Coordinates of C-alpha atoms in Angstrom, one line a residue:
M1 CA -4.9 1.4 20.1
R2 CA -1.4 2.5 20.9
S3 CA -1.6 5.6 23.0
S4 CA 0.0 8.8 21.8
K5 CA -1.1 12.4 22.2
I6 CA -0.7 12.9 18.4
N7 CA -2.7 9.8 17.2
S8 CA -6.1 11.0 18.3
P9 CA -5.9 14.3 16.5
L10 CA -4.6 12.5 13.4
I11 CA -7.6 10.1 13.5
W12 CA -10.0 13.0 14.0
F13 CA -8.4 15.0 11.2
S14 CA -8.7 12.1 8.8
A15 CA -12.2 11.3 9.8
I16 CA -13.5 14.8 9.5
S17 CA -11.7 15.3 6.2
F18 CA -13.3 12.1 4.7
I19 CA -16.7 13.1 6.0
L20 CA -16.4 16.4 4.2
F21 CA -14.9 14.7 1.0
G22 CA -17.6 12.1 1.1
C23 CA -20.5 14.6 1.5
G24 CA -18.9 16.7 -1.2
C25 CA -19.2 13.8 -3.7
F26 CA -23.0 14.0 -3.3
V27 CA -23.6 17.7 -3.1
S28 CA -20.7 19.6 -4.7
H29 CA -20.9 20.8 -8.3
A30 CA -17.1 21.2 -8.2
M31 CA -16.7 17.6 -7.2
R32 CA -19.0 16.5 -10.1
Q33 CA -16.8 18.4 -12.5
E34 CA -13.6 16.9 -11.0
Y35 CA -14.9 13.3 -11.4
K36 CA -15.7 14.1 -15.0
R37 CA -12.2 15.4 -15.4
Y38 CA -10.9 12.1 -13.9
G39 CA -13.1 10.1 -16.3
L40 CA -14.8 8.6 -13.3
S41 CA -18.3 10.2 -13.2
G42 CA -19.9 6.8 -12.7
F43 CA -17.9 6.1 -9.5
R44 CA -18.5 9.4 -7.7
S45 CA -21.3 8.2 -5.4
F46 CA -19.4 4.9 -4.8
V47 CA -16.3 6.7 -3.8
G48 CA -18.2 9.2 -1.6
T49 CA -19.9 6.2 0.2
L50 CA -16.5 4.6 0.7
Q51 CA -15.1 7.8 2.1
L52 CA -18.0 8.2 4.6
L53 CA -17.8 4.6 5.7
G54 CA -14.1 4.9 6.1
A55 CA -14.5 8.0 8.3
I56 CA -17.1 6.3 10.4
G57 CA -14.8 3.3 10.8
L58 CA -12.0 5.5 12.0
L59 CA -14.2 6.9 14.7
V60 CA -15.5 3.4 15.7
G61 CA -11.9 2.4 15.9
F62 CA -11.5 4.5 19.1
H63 CA -13.6 1.7 20.8
T64 CA -13.0 -1.2 18.4
P65 CA -9.4 -1.0 17.1
W66 CA -9.6 -3.6 14.4
V67 CA -12.4 -1.6 12.7
G68 CA -10.2 1.5 12.8
Q69 CA -7.4 -0.4 11.3
M70 CA -9.5 -1.8 8.5
A71 CA -11.0 1.7 7.8
S72 CA -7.6 3.4 7.7
G73 CA -6.2 0.7 5.5
G74 CA -9.2 1.0 3.2
L75 CA -8.8 4.8 3.1
A76 CA -5.1 4.4 2.3
L77 CA -5.9 2.0 -0.5
L78 CA -8.6 4.5 -1.8
M79 CA -6.0 7.3 -1.8
L80 CA -3.4 5.0 -3.5
C81 CA -6.0 4.7 -6.3
G82 CA -6.5 8.5 -6.2
V83 CA -2.8 9.1 -6.6
G84 CA -2.8 6.6 -9.5
V85 CA -5.7 8.5 -11.2
R86 CA -3.9 11.8 -10.7
I87 CA -0.7 10.4 -12.3
K88 CA -2.8 8.9 -15.2
I89 CA -4.4 12.2 -16.0
K90 CA -1.1 13.9 -15.7
D91 CA -1.9 16.2 -12.8
S92 CA 1.0 18.1 -11.4
A93 CA 2.9 16.9 -8.3
L94 CA 1.3 19.8 -6.4
M95 CA -2.2 18.6 -7.4
T96 CA -1.3 15.1 -6.5
L97 CA 0.2 15.9 -3.1
P98 CA -3.1 16.0 -1.0
A99 CA -4.0 12.5 -2.1
F100 CA -0.5 11.3 -1.4
A101 CA -0.5 12.9 2.0
Y102 CA -3.8 11.2 2.9
L103 CA -2.4 7.9 1.7
V104 CA 0.6 8.3 4.0
L105 CA -1.5 9.5 6.9
N106 CA -4.0 6.6 6.7
A107 CA -1.2 4.0 6.1
Y108 CA 0.5 5.3 9.2
L109 CA -2.8 5.0 11.1
A110 CA -3.3 1.4 9.9
I111 CA 0.2 0.2 10.6
A112 CA 1.4 2.2 13.6
V113 CA -1.7 3.3 15.5
Y114 CA -4.2 0.5 15.6

């Protein structure tokens, strides 16, 4: 991993975020409602599992960089799909911004950090 004082906090931020998002897919009533709104109720558990695996991969990446690179690339791809869903259901730019920000963050981690 290329060393930088900012990279470790970015990795931790993304990992913790996706742990929370992933857990939310399994326990949050609000997340269930959101996935219904997206038209993706059947994929909620799958997406939550991918988010949790991605978060774990980011943390493993501190010791095994290629795992972190694959995890951050996978999370970036997942967020690209999230942005696409938001556009498809005609969410506002403001509602789409978090998914886009996580897309950019994880793409940066995959390309520039690992």
